[in-house]
PDB file of C-alpha atoms in Angstrom:
ATOM      1  CA  ALA N 286     -74.790 -13.859 -30.719  1.00 87.00           C
ATOM      2  CA  ALA N 287     -73.347 -13.660 -26.705  1.00 89.00           C
ATOM      3  CA  VAL N 288     -76.905 -12.606 -26.016  1.00 89.00           C
ATOM      4  CA  ALA N 289     -78.205 -15.677 -27.750  1.00 89.00           C
ATOM      5  CA  VAL N 290     -76.206 -17.666 -25.814  1.00 90.00           C
ATOM      6  CA  GLY N 291     -76.685 -16.622 -22.590  1.00 91.00           C
ATOM      7  CA  GLY N 292     -79.917 -16.682 -22.985  1.00 90.00           C
ATOM      8  CA  VAL N 293     -80.213 -20.193 -24.159  1.00 90.00           C
ATOM      9  CA  ALA N 294     -77.870 -21.212 -21.383  1.00 90.00           C
ATOM     10  CA  LEU N 295     -80.382 -19.640 -19.124  1.00 89.00           C
ATOM     11  CA  VAL N 296     -83.406 -21.473 -20.515  1.00 87.00           C
ATOM     12  CA  GLY N 297     -81.350 -24.865 -20.670  1.00 81.00           C
ATOM     13  CA  ALA N 298     -80.303 -24.626 -16.808  1.00 78.00           C
ATOM     14  CA  SER N 299     -76.767 -23.842 -17.035  1.00 84.00           C
ATOM     15  CA  ALA N 300     -76.603 -20.323 -15.446  1.00 87.00           C
ATOM     16  CA  SER N 301     -72.523 -19.965 -15.490  1.00 89.00           C
ATOM     17  CA  VAL N 302     -72.483 -20.758 -19.226  1.00 89.00           C
ATOM     18  CA  ALA N 303     -75.105 -17.994 -19.001  1.00 91.00           C
ATOM     19  CA  GLN N 304     -73.230 -15.483 -16.927  1.00 93.00           C
ATOM     20  CA  LEU N 305     -70.022 -15.768 -19.056  1.00 92.00           C
ATOM     21  CA  ALA N 306     -71.921 -15.101 -22.328  1.00 92.00           C
ATOM     22  CA  PHE N 307     -73.769 -12.089 -20.661  1.00 93.00           C
ATOM     23  CA  ALA N 308     -70.350 -10.782 -19.358  1.00 94.00           C
ATOM     24  CA  LEU N 309     -69.119 -11.379 -23.136  1.00 91.00           C
ATOM     25  CA  ALA N 310     -72.564  -9.618 -24.632  1.00 90.00           C
ATOM     26  CA  ALA N 311     -71.786  -6.811 -21.757  1.00 93.00           C
ATOM     27  CA  ALA N 312     -68.200  -6.247 -23.071  1.00 89.00           C
ATOM     28  CA  THR N 313     -69.278  -6.636 -27.082  1.00 84.00           C
ATOM     29  CA  GLY N 314     -71.657  -4.041 -26.119  1.00 83.00           C
ATOM     30  CA  GLY N 315     -69.289  -1.770 -24.658  1.00 86.00           C
ATOM     31  CA  LEU N 316     -66.927  -2.002 -27.694  1.00 81.00           C
ATOM     32  CA  LEU N 317     -70.549  -0.557 -29.826  1.00 77.00           C
ATOM     33  CA  LEU N 318     -71.129   2.253 -27.733  1.00 82.00           C
ATOM     34  CA  TRP N 319     -67.496   3.201 -27.793  1.00 83.00           C
ATOM     35  CA  ASN N 320     -67.327   3.044 -31.407  1.00 76.00           C
ATOM     36  CA  TRP N 321     -70.396   4.494 -31.933  1.00 73.00           C
ATOM     37  CA  PRO N 322     -71.486   7.300 -34.133  1.00 73.00           C
ATOM     38  CA  VAL N 323     -68.185   6.377 -35.997  1.00 70.00           C
ATOM     39  CA  GLU N 324     -66.512   3.119 -35.677  1.00 70.00           C
ATOM     40  CA  ARG N 325     -62.650   4.367 -34.731  1.00 74.00           C
ATOM     41  CA  HIS N 326     -61.225   0.755 -33.505  1.00 73.00           C
ATOM     42  CA  ALA N 327     -61.628  -2.514 -35.251  1.00 73.00           C
ATOM     43  CA  TRP N 328     -62.633  -5.645 -34.616  1.00 73.00           C
ATOM     44  CA  GLY N 329     -59.299  -7.173 -34.277  1.00 78.00           C
ATOM     45  CA  ASN N 330     -57.418 -10.133 -32.154  1.00 81.00           C
ATOM     46  CA  ALA N 331     -59.562  -9.202 -29.346  1.00 79.00           C
ATOM     47  CA  GLY N 332     -62.858  -9.807 -31.213  1.00 79.00           C
ATOM     48  CA  GLN N 333     -61.207 -12.963 -32.887  1.00 84.00           C
ATOM     49  CA  ALA N 334     -60.557 -14.487 -29.208  1.00 86.00           C
ATOM     50  CA  ALA N 335     -64.194 -13.217 -27.989  1.00 85.00           C
ATOM     51  CA  LEU N 336     -65.750 -14.986 -30.962  1.00 86.00           C
ATOM     52  CA  GLY N 337     -63.372 -18.439 -30.058  1.00 89.00           C
ATOM     53  CA  ILE N 338     -64.698 -17.918 -26.828  1.00 90.00           C
ATOM     54  CA  LEU N 339     -68.460 -17.757 -27.537  1.00 88.00           C
ATOM     55  CA  VAL N 340     -68.206 -21.105 -29.929  1.00 89.00           C
ATOM     56  CA  LEU N 341     -66.579 -22.764 -26.942  1.00 91.00           C
ATOM     57  CA  LEU N 342     -69.620 -21.894 -24.787  1.00 89.00           C
ATOM     58  CA  ALA N 343     -71.690 -22.916 -27.519  1.00 89.00           C
ATOM     59  CA  ALA N 344     -70.319 -26.093 -27.185  1.00 89.00           C
ATOM     60  CA  THR N 345     -70.109 -26.441 -24.161  1.00 88.00           C
ATOM     61  CA  LEU N 346     -74.116 -25.971 -23.691  1.00 86.00           C
ATOM     62  CA  THR N 347     -74.173 -28.627 -26.668  1.00 86.00           C
ATOM     63  CA  PHE N 348     -72.608 -31.718 -24.827  1.00 88.00           C
ATOM     64  CA  PHE N 349     -72.964 -30.553 -21.536  1.00 86.00           C
ATOM     65  CA  SER N 350     -76.244 -29.024 -20.742  1.00 83.00           C
ATOM     66  CA  SER N 351     -79.902 -29.638 -21.210  1.00 80.00           C
ATOM     67  CA  ALA N 352     -79.519 -26.604 -24.041  1.00 81.00           C
ATOM     68  CA  ARG N 353     -81.318 -27.783 -27.041  1.00 81.00           C
ATOM     69  CA  ALA N 354     -78.869 -27.650 -29.744  1.00 83.00           C
ATOM     70  CA  GLU N 355     -81.667 -26.346 -32.662  1.00 86.00           C
ATOM     71  CA  ALA N 356     -81.911 -22.896 -30.612  1.00 87.00           C
ATOM     72  CA  LEU N 357     -77.871 -23.090 -30.891  1.00 87.00           C
ATOM     73  CA  LEU N 358     -78.427 -23.182 -34.583  1.00 89.00           C
ATOM     74  CA  LEU N 359     -80.363 -20.201 -35.128  1.00 89.00           C
ATOM     75  CA  VAL N 360     -77.167 -18.272 -34.236  1.00 87.00           C
ATOM     76  CA  LEU N 361     -75.415 -18.818 -36.931  1.00 87.00           C
ATOM     77  CA  PRO N 362     -77.048 -15.760 -39.104  1.00 87.00           C
ATOM     78  CA  ALA N 363     -75.706 -13.033 -36.601  1.00 85.00           C
ATOM     79  CA  PHE N 364     -72.302 -14.436 -37.766  1.00 82.00           C
ATOM     80  CA  PHE N 365     -72.685 -12.784 -41.068  1.00 85.00           C
ATOM     81  CA  ALA N 366     -74.770  -9.413 -39.988  1.00 83.00           C
ATOM     82  CA  ASP N 367     -71.680  -7.343 -40.609  1.00 79.00           C
ATOM     83  CA  ARG N 368     -71.373  -8.775 -44.064  1.00 85.00           C
ATOM     84  CA  LEU N 369     -75.429  -8.049 -44.938  1.00 86.00           C
ATOM     85  CA  ARG N 370     -74.734  -4.640 -43.164  1.00 83.00           C
ATOM     86  CA  ASP N 371     -72.063  -3.981 -45.981  1.00 83.00           C
ATOM     87  CA  ARG N 372     -74.782  -4.667 -48.786  1.00 87.00           C
ATOM     88  CA  LEU N 373     -77.452  -2.020 -47.573  1.00 85.00           C
ATOM     89  CA  PRO N 374     -77.349   1.388 -49.204  1.00 87.00           C
ATOM     90  CA  LEU N 375     -76.162   3.420 -46.511  1.00 84.00           C
ATOM     91  CA  PRO N 376     -74.373   6.483 -47.370  1.00 86.00           C
ATOM     92  CA  ARG N 377     -70.870   7.138 -46.838  1.00 84.00           C
ATOM     93  CA  THR N 378     -71.256   9.769 -44.452  1.00 85.00           C
ATOM     94  CA  ALA N 379     -70.785  10.113 -40.895  1.00 78.00           C
ATOM     95  CA  ALA N 380     -74.393   9.684 -40.477  1.00 82.00           C
ATOM     96  CA  GLY N 381     -74.062   6.513 -42.910  1.00 82.00           C
ATOM     97  CA  ARG N 382     -71.693   5.191 -41.087  1.00 79.00           C
ATOM     98  CA  ALA N 383     -73.645   5.914 -37.266  1.00 81.00           C
ATOM     99  CA  MET N 384     -77.040   3.956 -38.939  1.00 85.00           C
ATOM    100  CA  GLY N 385     -74.614   1.149 -40.159  1.00 82.00           C
ATOM    101  CA  THR N 386     -73.606   0.413 -36.607  1.00 79.00           C
ATOM    102  CA  VAL N 387     -77.685   0.597 -35.435  1.00 84.00           C
ATOM    103  CA  ALA N 388     -78.154  -1.686 -38.789  1.00 86.00           C
ATOM    104  CA  LEU N 389     -75.541  -4.099 -37.735  1.00 82.00           C
ATOM    105  CA  THR N 390     -76.640  -4.311 -33.848  1.00 83.00           C
ATOM    106  CA  VAL N 391     -80.180  -5.021 -35.062  1.00 88.00           C
ATOM    107  CA  LEU N 392     -79.169  -7.720 -37.798  1.00 88.00           C
ATOM    108  CA  ALA N 393     -77.513  -9.668 -34.732  1.00 87.00           C
ATOM    109  CA  LEU N 394     -80.103  -9.417 -32.440  1.00 88.00           C
ATOM    110  CA  VAL N 395     -82.747 -10.488 -34.676  1.00 91.00           C
ATOM    111  CA  PRO N 396     -81.467 -13.962 -34.554  1.00 90.00           C
ATOM    112  CA  ALA N 397     -80.576 -13.680 -30.718  1.00 89.00           C
ATOM    113  CA  ILE N 398     -84.138 -13.231 -30.435  1.00 91.00           C
ATOM    114  CA  ALA N 399     -85.437 -16.352 -32.116  1.00 92.00           C
ATOM    115  CA  ALA N 400     -82.818 -18.613 -30.402  1.00 90.00           C
ATOM    116  CA  VAL N 401     -83.806 -17.617 -27.236  1.00 90.00           C
ATOM    117  CA  GLY N 402     -87.482 -17.886 -28.158  1.00 91.00           C
ATOM    118  CA  VAL N 403     -87.017 -21.216 -29.572  1.00 91.00           C
ATOM    119  CA  ALA N 404     -84.878 -22.631 -26.905  1.00 89.00           C
ATOM    120  CA  PHE N 405     -87.613 -21.060 -24.693  1.00 89.00           C
ATOM    121  CA  LEU N 406     -90.568 -23.081 -26.515  1.00 90.00           C
ATOM    122  CA  LEU N 407     -88.816 -26.172 -26.525  1.00 87.00           C
ATOM    123  CA  SER N 408     -87.779 -26.515 -23.192  1.00 83.00           C
ATOM    124  CA  ALA N 409     -91.511 -25.629 -22.235  1.00 74.00           C
ATOM    125  CA  GLY N 410     -92.514 -29.005 -23.957  1.00 65.00           C
ATOM    126  CA  SER N 411     -89.736 -30.865 -22.035  1.00 61.00           C
ATOM    127  CA  ASP N 412     -91.012 -30.606 -18.674  1.00 55.00           C
ATOM    128  CA  VAL N 413     -90.341 -33.703 -17.013  1.00 51.00           C
ATOM    129  CA  SER N 414     -90.772 -33.291 -13.110  1.00 49.00           C
ATOM    130  CA  GLY N 415     -94.111 -33.901 -13.117  1.00 45.00           C
ATOM    131  CA  TYR N 416     -95.995 -30.964 -11.679  1.00 46.00           C
TER     132      TYR N 416
END
């Protein structure tokens, strides 16, 4: 979700919010790599704080930039990727847990890529520079 917010911010001409979102995405990616192949550390309070920061960045984009709110709405399914991953028929082995982590990453990145694509398509039609 942080990748999507960063991409939408970059397309929406808010580089400072994009930097913050991409830094949050890098930190989250580091946690995922540290926990892979088997989850050893829970998301916990730090993850909830990161989620709050991400929601704050998305609200900042919506109200104070030219980023499209429609694109940010496409990010919402990424927040439910863990619940969908839990419903996948994965074996209860270490390999199954490793595949679950990869599945979680893919399930979260699909809405993120869609959101950035929609933001790019919507911004292409709103060019008012006259060139």
